[in-house]
Amino acid sequence: MRGPGLSGKTHALLDEAVPGEFFAQPDGLAPRERQELTYRRLRAAGRAAPPAAELLNDPPALCALLERAAIADPALFHVMLLHYTLALGPILRFGAEQEGPRRERESLESMASFGTLLMTEVGRSNSHLSPRTLARFDAATGGFVLETPDARAVKFPTSTAHPAVPKTAAVYATLVHGGAERGVFVFVVPLRGPDGTPPEGVTIVPAPDTTGLQVDYAAVRLDGLRVPYEAWLRDGARLGPGGSFHDPAGGPAQRLTRSMGIAPAVWRAVVSVSAAITRASAHLLWAHSADRSTLGRLAPRRPLTDYRNQREAVLGALATAYALTAVAGRVKRARTGADGPDAAADADPGGGPETAWAPWSAVDRDLALLKAAATELAQETVSMCRVHAGAPGFTATDRLNGYRGLAHAYMNAGGDNELILFDTARAMADLDRYVPPRAGPAPRGGGDLLDPGEWVRLAGECEARMRERLAARVAAELAAGADAFAAWNANLALAARTARACGDRMVLEVCARAAGSGPAVLRPLLGLHALGWMDRRAGTLLDAGVLEPGSLQRVWDLRGRLGEELAPRAAELAAALEVPAEVAAPVSFVPGL
């Protein structure tokens, strides 16, 4: 599906940036050879695509490029996302009013060097909240010294292992000045030179080879690395001539939120790519299943999709692909102003909810939660497509394995999903800039489960009841004398389910709007997705008293009815996903099969 508002010229540039040949990998490559090919393709893509600054200012165009890269090669998407949003993004965002670092920006924009990120530290969970990597101002030189205090504070994972690939890193470090921690800032560091050699003060330790998301992972230690003053992306902060320090963001907590303000561009991309790999996977499953017969003893030579399990797998995957595409369409539209995706970071550094586990919810709670919901939906759907494509889906191609690896990786990357859920639940329980949904009364005799309004009502009622239960349980723990850790630690399972209920409601609201404004076929198709949600969340819905015992039989009967209605249109629905031709073929390596 083409991105919203993109011109034909832009689409042509993006197709040229990720041409058909990028959708195949030569056999027999060693890990370093494959990584070198990935970076060579990234360089070609960056030089063919619109300029980086234009892409970063045009979310639909950047997301379209990243979607095509992800469908072609998940590893290419990963390093491309790092390059644009997490290396160039901070330079343009936090260094916009600085003279430097011009050289590093030019090398990244020209693809002479590739961008990477040094944020997470290996020895502590939630290290984003307080990196132990330190930056100290050196008055004698006018620059900074970056220091990793010990092995537990090394930056990992990073994409820096290939010995011959030039790299420029955005390094997240705690600025220490005047004997006090001043907050987490970003520093731009040339990590590997033109020939791949790291500078003095940088030690890179390659990680073992992996098959999940095939990137050149490594750990990085900074040992007295000296960088110039302009390497500090100070975002309006300054050091005075007498050693004073001023930060317009406020204190360290506000600075952390501000420095993490690059996350919305990542989340938009991850939601969009989750939709893209789900579309590709759904199309692959449909192509595998169409016109395939089975020798089952109940009915020999019966079409495979006559069996409800396979038909509902194919149509369910297509339905989720359309649902996620609708969600992606919402988040990747260029939006500015108070209700835009970056509003918390741009307009009010302290405007998001307080966070306990990770900084993401303080940046943009809803967009972070949609990232968690989208990646969960994608990994479930891609995994289901892999299973229902049988042995060919596992062995005849690596596409479904690659898409599954990408979805799994981004349940932790780009903000850990569980930490996002926990912080969302805390804000919900405390009513911290959160208003519970107002669900209408339940219809007598049970509502119409195919009515989009009923999907949203059920999801909203479930969310509200879960929130009330969570708030009451935490309050009871506190009243009994528990500290905040104990009160929340006793309720983490409930917290995660409560936040998931909020994410489900947000997704279903998007689906309901799409069903009411799009082509007529979207209503039954997205209805199938909503019924799949009821099936997946049956335990929570029944426990919350939103559905009554026996409701699942209604759900299964309606899924069968919609399956009968939509099955004749499966080919049309798959074609409308506009999956690239290089992917839109049955899973096979045997010519003519």
Coordinates of C-alpha atoms in Angstrom, one line a residue:
M1 CA 0.0 0.0 0.0
R2 CA 1.4 3.3 -1.0
G3 CA 2.1 5.8 1.7
P4 CA -0.2 8.8 2.3
G5 CA 0.4 11.9 0.3
L6 CA 3.6 10.8 -1.5
S7 CA 4.1 11.9 -5.1
G8 CA 4.8 9.5 -7.9
K9 CA 8.3 11.1 -8.1
T10 CA 9.0 10.3 -4.5
H11 CA 7.8 6.7 -4.9
A12 CA 10.1 6.3 -7.9
L13 CA 13.1 7.6 -5.9
L14 CA 12.3 5.2 -3.1
D15 CA 12.0 2.3 -5.5
E16 CA 15.3 3.3 -7.0
A17 CA 16.9 3.5 -3.6
V18 CA 15.9 -0.1 -2.7
P19 CA 15.8 -1.8 -6.2
G20 CA 14.7 -5.3 -6.9
E21 CA 18.2 -6.8 -6.5
F22 CA 18.2 -5.8 -2.8
F23 CA 15.4 -8.4 -2.2
A24 CA 17.8 -11.3 -2.7
Q25 CA 20.9 -12.4 -0.8
P26 CA 23.7 -14.3 -2.5
D27 CA 24.2 -17.8 -1.1
G28 CA 27.4 -18.8 0.7
L29 CA 28.3 -15.4 2.2
A30 CA 30.2 -15.4 5.5
P31 CA 28.7 -13.1 8.2
R32 CA 31.2 -10.3 7.6
E33 CA 30.6 -10.5 3.8
R34 CA 26.9 -10.3 4.3
Q35 CA 27.3 -7.3 6.6
E36 CA 29.6 -5.6 4.1
L37 CA 26.9 -6.1 1.4
T38 CA 24.3 -4.6 3.7
Y39 CA 26.3 -1.5 4.2
R40 CA 27.1 -1.2 0.5
R41 CA 23.4 -1.3 -0.2
L42 CA 22.7 1.2 2.5
R43 CA 25.2 3.6 0.9
A44 CA 23.6 3.1 -2.5
A45 CA 20.1 3.6 -1.0
G46 CA 21.1 6.8 0.8
R47 CA 22.6 8.3 -2.3
A48 CA 19.6 7.5 -4.4
A49 CA 16.9 8.6 -1.9
P50 CA 15.9 12.2 -1.2
P51 CA 18.3 14.1 1.0
A52 CA 18.4 13.0 4.7
A53 CA 17.2 16.3 6.1
E54 CA 14.2 16.2 3.8
L55 CA 13.4 12.6 4.8
L56 CA 13.6 13.4 8.5
N57 CA 11.2 16.2 8.0
D58 CA 8.8 14.1 6.0
P59 CA 7.7 11.1 8.1
P60 CA 5.6 9.4 5.4
A61 CA 8.5 9.4 2.9
L62 CA 11.0 8.2 5.5
C63 CA 8.6 5.5 6.6
A64 CA 8.0 4.4 3.0
L65 CA 11.7 4.0 2.4
L66 CA 12.2 2.0 5.6
E67 CA 9.2 -0.2 4.9
R68 CA 10.6 -1.1 1.5
A69 CA 14.0 -1.8 3.1
A70 CA 12.4 -4.0 5.7
I71 CA 10.5 -6.1 3.2
A72 CA 13.7 -6.5 1.1
D73 CA 16.1 -7.2 4.0
P74 CA 15.4 -6.7 7.7
A75 CA 19.1 -6.1 8.4
L76 CA 19.1 -3.3 5.8
F77 CA 16.1 -1.7 7.6
H78 CA 17.8 -1.9 11.0
V79 CA 21.0 -0.1 10.0
M80 CA 19.1 2.4 7.9
L81 CA 16.9 3.2 10.8
L82 CA 19.9 3.7 13.0
H83 CA 21.6 5.9 10.4
Y84 CA 18.7 8.3 9.8
T85 CA 16.8 8.5 13.1
L86 CA 19.3 7.7 15.8
A87 CA 22.5 9.2 14.4
L88 CA 21.5 12.0 11.9
G89 CA 18.3 12.7 13.8
P90 CA 20.0 13.9 17.0
I91 CA 22.5 16.1 15.0
L92 CA 19.7 17.8 13.2
R93 CA 17.5 18.1 16.3
F94 CA 19.9 18.9 19.1
G95 CA 22.7 20.5 17.2
A96 CA 20.5 22.7 14.9
E97 CA 21.8 26.0 16.3
Q98 CA 25.4 24.9 16.6
E99 CA 28.2 25.4 14.1
G100 CA 29.2 21.7 14.4
P101 CA 29.6 18.9 14.1
R102 CA 29.5 19.8 10.4
R103 CA 32.0 17.3 9.3
E104 CA 30.2 14.4 10.9
R105 CA 26.9 15.5 9.5
E106 CA 28.3 15.8 6.0
S107 CA 29.9 12.3 6.2
L108 CA 26.6 10.8 7.3
E109 CA 24.5 12.7 4.7
S110 CA 26.9 11.7 1.9
M111 CA 27.1 8.1 3.2
A112 CA 30.9 8.3 3.6
S113 CA 30.2 7.1 7.1
F114 CA 27.3 5.1 8.6
G115 CA 25.5 6.2 11.7
T116 CA 25.1 4.0 14.8
L117 CA 23.9 4.4 18.4
L118 CA 25.6 4.0 21.7
M119 CA 22.9 4.1 24.3
T120 CA 22.2 0.9 26.2
E121 CA 24.8 -0.4 28.7
V122 CA 25.4 -4.0 29.2
G123 CA 25.6 -4.4 33.0
R124 CA 22.3 -2.8 34.2
S125 CA 18.7 -3.0 33.1
N126 CA 16.9 0.3 32.4
S127 CA 20.4 1.9 31.8
H128 CA 18.7 4.6 29.6
L129 CA 17.6 6.3 32.8
S130 CA 21.1 6.9 34.1
P131 CA 24.0 6.0 31.8
R132 CA 27.2 5.3 33.7
T133 CA 29.2 6.5 30.7
L134 CA 30.4 9.9 31.7
A135 CA 31.3 13.1 29.9
R136 CA 33.5 15.6 31.6
F137 CA 34.5 19.1 30.4
D138 CA 38.2 19.6 30.1
A139 CA 38.9 23.3 30.6
A140 CA 42.5 22.8 29.4
T141 CA 41.5 21.7 25.9
G142 CA 38.0 23.1 25.7
G143 CA 36.6 19.7 24.9
F144 CA 35.2 16.7 26.6
V145 CA 36.5 13.4 27.9
L146 CA 34.1 10.4 27.5
E147 CA 34.7 7.5 29.9
T148 CA 33.3 4.1 30.5
P149 CA 34.0 3.5 34.2
D150 CA 34.1 -0.4 34.0
A151 CA 33.2 -3.4 31.9
R152 CA 29.6 -3.4 33.1
A153 CA 29.1 0.1 31.6
V154 CA 30.2 -0.7 28.1
K155 CA 27.7 0.1 25.4
F156 CA 25.9 -2.9 24.0
P157 CA 24.4 -3.8 21.6
T158 CA 25.9 -1.5 19.0
S159 CA 26.3 -2.0 15.2
T160 CA 30.0 -1.4 15.1
A161 CA 31.8 -4.7 14.7
H162 CA 32.7 -4.7 11.0
P163 CA 36.4 -3.8 10.9
A164 CA 36.3 -2.1 7.5
V165 CA 33.1 -0.1 7.7
P166 CA 33.4 3.6 8.8
K167 CA 31.0 4.5 11.7
T168 CA 29.8 7.7 13.4
A169 CA 28.1 7.2 16.7
A170 CA 25.5 9.2 18.7
V171 CA 26.8 8.5 22.2
Y172 CA 24.4 8.9 25.2
A173 CA 26.4 10.0 28.3
T174 CA 25.8 11.6 31.6
L175 CA 27.4 15.0 31.7
V176 CA 29.2 15.7 35.0
H177 CA 30.2 19.3 35.7
G178 CA 31.0 21.2 38.8
G179 CA 30.8 18.0 40.9
A180 CA 27.2 17.3 39.9
E181 CA 25.4 15.2 37.2
R182 CA 23.8 17.6 34.8
G183 CA 21.7 15.1 32.8
V184 CA 22.0 12.8 29.8
F185 CA 23.3 14.4 26.6
V186 CA 24.2 13.2 23.1
F187 CA 27.8 13.4 21.8
V188 CA 28.7 12.8 18.2
V189 CA 31.8 10.6 17.9
P190 CA 33.6 9.3 14.8
L191 CA 33.9 5.7 16.0
R192 CA 35.6 4.1 13.0
G193 CA 37.6 6.1 10.4
P194 CA 37.4 5.8 6.6
D195 CA 39.3 2.5 6.7
G196 CA 37.4 1.2 9.8
T197 CA 40.1 2.0 12.3
P198 CA 38.8 3.2 15.7
P199 CA 40.4 6.3 17.3
E200 CA 42.5 6.2 20.4
G201 CA 40.3 5.7 23.5
V202 CA 37.8 3.4 21.7
T203 CA 37.8 -0.3 22.2
I204 CA 35.3 -2.4 20.1
V205 CA 34.7 -6.0 21.0
P206 CA 32.7 -8.0 18.3
A207 CA 29.8 -10.1 19.5
P208 CA 29.4 -13.7 18.4
D209 CA 27.6 -14.2 15.0
T210 CA 23.8 -14.3 15.2
T211 CA 21.1 -15.4 12.8
G212 CA 18.2 -13.4 14.3
L213 CA 18.8 -10.0 12.8
Q214 CA 22.1 -10.2 11.0
V215 CA 23.9 -7.0 11.9
D216 CA 27.6 -6.5 13.1
Y217 CA 26.9 -6.4 16.8
A218 CA 29.7 -5.3 19.2
A219 CA 30.3 -3.9 22.6
V220 CA 32.1 -0.5 22.8
R221 CA 34.2 0.9 25.6
L222 CA 35.3 4.5 25.8
D223 CA 38.5 4.9 27.7
G224 CA 39.4 8.6 28.1
L225 CA 38.1 9.4 24.6
R226 CA 38.7 13.1 23.8
V227 CA 36.2 14.9 21.6
P228 CA 35.9 18.6 20.7
Y229 CA 33.4 20.9 22.3
E230 CA 31.2 20.9 19.2
A231 CA 30.7 17.1 19.6
W232 CA 28.4 18.0 22.4
L233 CA 24.8 18.3 21.0
R234 CA 23.9 20.8 23.7
D235 CA 20.4 21.6 22.6
G236 CA 20.6 25.1 24.1
A237 CA 22.5 24.1 27.2
R238 CA 25.8 25.9 27.8
L239 CA 28.9 26.2 30.0
G240 CA 29.7 29.7 31.2
P241 CA 33.2 31.2 31.3
G242 CA 33.4 30.8 35.0
G243 CA 32.4 27.1 35.0
S244 CA 28.7 27.7 35.4
F245 CA 26.2 25.4 33.7
H246 CA 22.8 26.3 32.3
D247 CA 20.2 24.1 30.7
P248 CA 16.9 25.6 29.4
A249 CA 15.3 22.2 29.7
G250 CA 15.4 22.3 33.5
G251 CA 17.0 19.6 35.7
P252 CA 18.4 16.2 34.8
A253 CA 15.0 14.6 34.7
Q254 CA 13.7 17.1 32.1
R255 CA 17.0 16.8 30.2
L256 CA 16.6 13.0 30.0
T257 CA 13.1 13.3 28.5
R258 CA 14.4 15.9 26.1
S259 CA 17.4 13.8 25.0
M260 CA 15.0 10.8 24.4
G261 CA 12.9 13.1 22.2
I262 CA 14.3 11.4 19.1
A263 CA 12.2 8.3 19.9
P264 CA 8.9 9.3 18.0
A265 CA 10.6 9.1 14.6
V266 CA 11.8 5.6 15.6
W267 CA 8.3 4.6 16.8
R268 CA 6.6 5.8 13.7
A269 CA 9.0 3.8 11.6
V270 CA 8.6 0.7 13.8
V271 CA 4.8 0.8 13.6
S272 CA 5.0 1.3 9.8
V273 CA 7.5 -1.5 9.3
S274 CA 5.4 -3.8 11.6
A275 CA 2.6 -3.2 9.2
A276 CA 4.8 -3.7 6.1
I277 CA 6.3 -7.1 7.2
T278 CA 2.8 -8.2 8.2
R279 CA 1.5 -7.3 4.7
A280 CA 4.4 -9.2 3.1
S281 CA 3.8 -12.2 5.4
A282 CA 0.1 -12.3 4.8
H283 CA 0.7 -12.2 1.1
L284 CA 3.2 -15.0 1.3
L285 CA 0.8 -17.2 3.3
W286 CA -2.0 -16.4 0.8
A287 CA 0.3 -17.3 -2.2
H288 CA 1.4 -20.5 -0.4
S289 CA -2.3 -21.5 0.2
A290 CA -4.0 -20.5 -3.0
D291 CA -4.8 -23.4 -5.3
R292 CA -3.0 -25.8 -3.0
S293 CA -4.8 -29.1 -2.5
T294 CA -4.5 -31.5 0.5
L295 CA -4.7 -35.3 0.7
G296 CA -6.4 -35.3 4.1
R297 CA -8.4 -38.5 4.6
L298 CA -11.6 -36.6 5.4
A299 CA -11.8 -35.2 1.8
P300 CA -8.8 -36.0 -0.5
R301 CA -7.8 -33.3 -2.9
R302 CA -9.8 -30.7 -1.2
P303 CA -8.4 -27.2 -1.5
L304 CA -6.3 -26.3 1.5
T305 CA -8.3 -23.2 2.2
D306 CA -11.5 -25.2 2.5
Y307 CA -10.2 -26.1 5.9
R308 CA -11.3 -23.4 8.4
N309 CA -8.0 -23.3 10.2
Q310 CA -6.1 -22.5 7.1
R311 CA -8.8 -20.2 5.7
E312 CA -9.0 -18.2 8.9
A313 CA -5.2 -18.1 9.1
V314 CA -5.0 -16.5 5.7
L315 CA -7.9 -14.1 6.1
G316 CA -6.9 -13.3 9.7
A317 CA -3.4 -12.4 8.5
L318 CA -4.8 -10.2 5.8
A319 CA -7.2 -8.6 8.3
T320 CA -4.3 -7.8 10.7
A321 CA -2.2 -6.5 7.8
Y322 CA -5.0 -4.0 7.0
A323 CA -5.5 -3.1 10.6
L324 CA -1.8 -2.4 11.2
T325 CA -1.7 -0.5 7.9
A326 CA -4.5 1.8 9.2
V327 CA -2.6 2.3 12.4
A328 CA 0.6 3.1 10.5
G329 CA -1.3 5.6 8.4
R330 CA -2.3 7.4 11.5
V331 CA 1.1 7.6 13.1
K332 CA 3.2 8.5 10.1
R333 CA 1.3 11.5 8.9
A334 CA 3.4 14.6 9.4
R335 CA 1.8 16.3 12.4
T336 CA 2.9 19.4 14.2
G337 CA 1.6 21.5 17.0
A338 CA 0.4 20.6 20.5
D339 CA -1.2 17.3 19.5
G340 CA 1.6 16.2 17.3
P341 CA 3.7 13.1 18.1
D342 CA 6.7 15.1 19.3
A343 CA 4.7 17.6 21.3
A344 CA 5.9 16.3 24.7
A345 CA 9.5 16.8 23.8
D346 CA 9.1 19.9 21.7
A347 CA 6.6 22.0 23.6
D348 CA 7.0 21.0 27.2
P349 CA 10.0 18.8 28.3
G350 CA 8.1 17.8 31.4
G351 CA 4.8 17.4 29.7
G352 CA 4.6 13.6 29.7
P353 CA 3.8 11.4 32.6
E354 CA 6.4 10.6 35.2
T355 CA 8.2 7.3 34.5
A356 CA 9.5 4.6 36.7
W357 CA 11.0 2.0 34.4
A358 CA 12.0 3.8 31.2
P359 CA 11.9 7.3 29.8
W360 CA 9.7 6.5 26.8
S361 CA 6.3 7.3 28.2
A362 CA 7.5 10.8 29.2
V363 CA 8.3 11.5 25.6
D364 CA 5.0 10.3 24.0
R365 CA 3.0 7.8 25.9
D366 CA 0.5 7.0 23.2
L367 CA 3.0 6.6 20.4
A368 CA 5.2 4.4 22.6
L369 CA 2.2 2.2 23.4
L370 CA 1.2 1.9 19.8
K371 CA 4.8 0.8 19.0
A372 CA 4.4 -2.0 21.7
A373 CA 1.0 -3.0 20.3
A374 CA 2.1 -3.0 16.7
T375 CA 5.2 -5.1 17.3
E376 CA 3.3 -7.6 19.3
L377 CA 0.6 -7.9 16.6
A378 CA 3.3 -8.2 13.9
Q379 CA 5.3 -10.9 15.6
E380 CA 2.2 -13.0 16.4
T381 CA 0.9 -12.7 12.8
V382 CA 4.2 -13.3 11.1
S383 CA 4.9 -16.3 13.4
M384 CA 1.4 -17.7 12.5
C385 CA 2.1 -17.2 8.8
R386 CA 5.4 -19.0 9.2
V387 CA 3.7 -22.0 10.8
H388 CA 0.8 -22.1 8.4
A389 CA 3.2 -22.0 5.4
G390 CA 4.4 -25.4 6.6
A391 CA 7.9 -26.6 5.9
P392 CA 8.4 -24.4 2.8
G393 CA 7.8 -21.3 5.0
F394 CA 10.7 -22.4 7.2
T395 CA 13.2 -23.9 4.8
A396 CA 12.5 -22.8 1.2
T397 CA 13.0 -19.1 1.9
D398 CA 14.3 -17.1 4.8
R399 CA 11.8 -14.3 4.4
L400 CA 9.3 -15.3 7.0
N401 CA 12.2 -16.2 9.4
G402 CA 13.7 -12.8 8.8
Y403 CA 10.5 -10.9 9.3
R404 CA 9.8 -12.9 12.5
G405 CA 13.3 -12.1 13.7
L406 CA 12.8 -8.4 13.0
A407 CA 9.5 -8.3 14.9
H408 CA 11.0 -10.2 17.8
A409 CA 14.0 -7.8 17.9
Y410 CA 11.8 -4.7 18.0
M411 CA 9.8 -6.0 21.0
N412 CA 12.9 -5.0 22.9
A413 CA 14.7 -2.5 20.5
G414 CA 13.3 1.0 20.2
G415 CA 12.1 0.9 23.8
D416 CA 11.3 -2.4 25.6
N417 CA 7.7 -3.3 25.2
E418 CA 7.2 -4.5 28.8
L419 CA 8.8 -1.4 30.3
I420 CA 6.5 0.7 28.0
L421 CA 3.5 -1.3 29.3
F422 CA 4.5 -0.8 33.0
D423 CA 5.0 2.9 32.7
T424 CA 1.7 3.3 30.8
A425 CA -0.1 1.3 33.5
R426 CA 1.4 3.5 36.2
A427 CA 0.2 6.6 34.5
M428 CA -3.3 5.0 34.0
A429 CA -3.6 3.9 37.6
D430 CA -2.5 7.4 38.9
L431 CA -4.6 9.3 36.4
D432 CA -1.3 11.0 35.4
R433 CA -2.5 12.9 32.3
Y434 CA -4.7 10.0 31.5
V435 CA -8.5 10.0 31.2
P436 CA -10.2 6.6 31.2
P437 CA -12.5 5.9 28.3
R438 CA -16.2 6.3 28.9
A439 CA -17.9 3.2 27.6
G440 CA -21.6 3.2 26.9
P441 CA -23.9 0.7 28.6
A442 CA -23.9 -2.9 27.4
P443 CA -26.7 -3.6 25.0
R444 CA -29.3 -6.0 26.4
G445 CA -28.8 -9.5 25.3
G446 CA -25.3 -8.8 24.1
G447 CA -24.1 -6.3 21.5
D448 CA -23.5 -6.9 17.8
L449 CA -19.8 -8.1 17.7
L450 CA -19.6 -7.0 14.1
D451 CA -20.5 -3.4 14.9
P452 CA -17.3 -1.2 15.0
G453 CA -18.8 0.8 17.8
E454 CA -19.2 -2.4 19.8
W455 CA -15.5 -3.3 19.3
V456 CA -14.5 0.1 20.8
R457 CA -17.1 -0.2 23.6
L458 CA -15.9 -3.6 24.6
A459 CA -12.2 -2.5 24.5
G460 CA -12.9 0.7 26.4
E461 CA -15.0 -1.1 29.1
C462 CA -12.2 -3.7 29.6
E463 CA -9.6 -0.9 29.8
A464 CA -11.6 1.1 32.4
R465 CA -12.3 -2.0 34.6
M466 CA -8.7 -3.2 34.5
R467 CA -7.5 0.3 35.4
E468 CA -9.9 0.5 38.4
R469 CA -8.7 -2.9 39.6
L470 CA -5.1 -2.0 39.2
A471 CA -5.4 1.3 41.0
A472 CA -7.3 -0.3 43.8
R473 CA -4.8 -3.1 44.3
V474 CA -1.8 -0.7 44.3
A475 CA -3.5 1.6 46.7
A476 CA -4.4 -1.3 49.0
E477 CA -0.7 -2.4 49.0
L478 CA 0.4 1.1 49.8
A479 CA -2.2 1.5 52.6
A480 CA -1.0 -1.7 54.1
G481 CA 2.5 -0.3 54.4
A482 CA 4.2 -1.5 51.3
D483 CA 6.6 0.8 49.6
A484 CA 6.1 1.8 45.9
F485 CA 8.4 -1.0 44.6
A486 CA 6.6 -3.7 46.6
A487 CA 3.1 -2.3 45.7
W488 CA 3.9 -2.3 42.0
N489 CA 6.0 -5.4 41.9
A490 CA 3.1 -7.4 43.3
N491 CA 0.9 -6.2 40.4
L492 CA 3.1 -6.2 37.3
A493 CA 1.1 -8.9 35.5
L494 CA -2.1 -6.9 36.0
A495 CA -0.2 -3.8 35.0
A496 CA 0.9 -5.2 31.7
R497 CA -2.6 -6.5 30.9
T498 CA -4.1 -3.1 31.8
A499 CA -1.7 -1.2 29.4
R500 CA -2.3 -3.8 26.7
A501 CA -6.1 -3.1 27.1
C502 CA -5.4 0.6 26.5
G503 CA -3.3 -0.3 23.4
D504 CA -6.0 -2.6 22.1
R505 CA -8.6 0.1 22.4
M506 CA -6.4 2.6 20.5
V507 CA -5.9 0.1 17.7
L508 CA -9.6 -0.7 17.5
E509 CA -10.5 2.9 17.4
V510 CA -8.4 3.3 14.3
C511 CA -10.0 0.2 12.8
A512 CA -13.5 1.5 13.6
R513 CA -12.8 4.8 11.8
A514 CA -11.3 3.0 8.8
A515 CA -14.3 0.6 8.7
G516 CA -16.6 3.6 8.6
S517 CA -14.8 5.7 6.0
G518 CA -13.1 3.2 3.7
P519 CA -14.3 0.7 1.0
A520 CA -17.2 -1.5 2.1
V521 CA -15.1 -4.6 2.3
L522 CA -13.1 -3.1 5.1
R523 CA -15.9 -3.5 7.6
P524 CA -16.1 -7.3 7.5
L525 CA -12.3 -7.6 7.1
L526 CA -11.6 -5.4 10.1
G527 CA -14.4 -7.1 11.8
L528 CA -12.4 -10.3 11.4
H529 CA -9.5 -8.6 13.0
A530 CA -11.7 -7.5 15.9
L531 CA -13.0 -11.0 16.4
G532 CA -9.4 -12.2 16.4
W533 CA -8.7 -9.7 19.2
M534 CA -11.7 -11.1 21.2
D535 CA -10.3 -14.6 20.8
R536 CA -6.7 -13.6 21.8
R537 CA -7.9 -11.5 24.8
A538 CA -10.7 -13.8 25.8
G539 CA -9.2 -14.5 29.2
T540 CA -8.9 -10.8 30.1
L541 CA -12.3 -9.9 28.6
L542 CA -14.0 -12.7 30.6
D543 CA -12.1 -11.9 33.8
A544 CA -13.0 -8.3 33.5
G545 CA -16.7 -9.3 33.0
V546 CA -16.9 -7.6 29.7
L547 CA -17.8 -10.8 27.8
E548 CA -20.0 -13.5 29.3
P549 CA -19.1 -17.2 29.5
G550 CA -20.1 -18.8 26.2
S551 CA -19.2 -15.7 24.2
L552 CA -16.3 -17.4 22.5
Q553 CA -18.7 -19.6 20.6
R554 CA -20.4 -16.5 19.2
V555 CA -16.9 -15.2 18.2
W556 CA -16.0 -18.5 16.4
D557 CA -19.4 -18.7 14.6
L558 CA -19.0 -15.1 13.4
R559 CA -15.4 -15.8 12.2
G560 CA -16.7 -18.7 10.2
R561 CA -19.4 -16.5 8.7
L562 CA -17.0 -13.8 7.7
G563 CA -14.6 -16.3 6.4
E564 CA -17.2 -17.6 4.0
E565 CA -18.0 -14.1 2.9
L566 CA -14.4 -13.0 2.4
A567 CA -12.8 -16.1 1.0
P568 CA -13.8 -15.4 -2.6
R569 CA -12.1 -12.0 -2.3
A570 CA -8.9 -13.2 -0.8
A571 CA -6.9 -12.8 -4.0
E572 CA -8.2 -9.3 -4.4
L573 CA -7.4 -8.4 -0.8
A574 CA -3.9 -9.8 -1.1
A575 CA -3.3 -7.9 -4.4
A576 CA -4.5 -4.6 -2.8
L577 CA -1.7 -4.8 -0.2
E578 CA 0.7 -3.9 -3.1
V579 CA 3.5 -6.1 -1.8
P580 CA 6.6 -5.7 -4.0
A581 CA 6.7 -8.2 -6.9
E582 CA 10.0 -9.7 -5.6
V583 CA 8.1 -10.9 -2.5
A584 CA 4.6 -11.6 -4.0
A585 CA 5.2 -15.2 -5.1
P586 CA 4.6 -18.6 -3.5
V587 CA 7.3 -19.8 -1.1
S588 CA 9.4 -22.1 -3.4
F589 CA 12.9 -22.4 -4.8
V590 CA 11.9 -25.0 -7.4
P591 CA 11.5 -23.6 -10.9
G592 CA 8.0 -24.0 -12.2
L593 CA 6.5 -25.1 -8.9

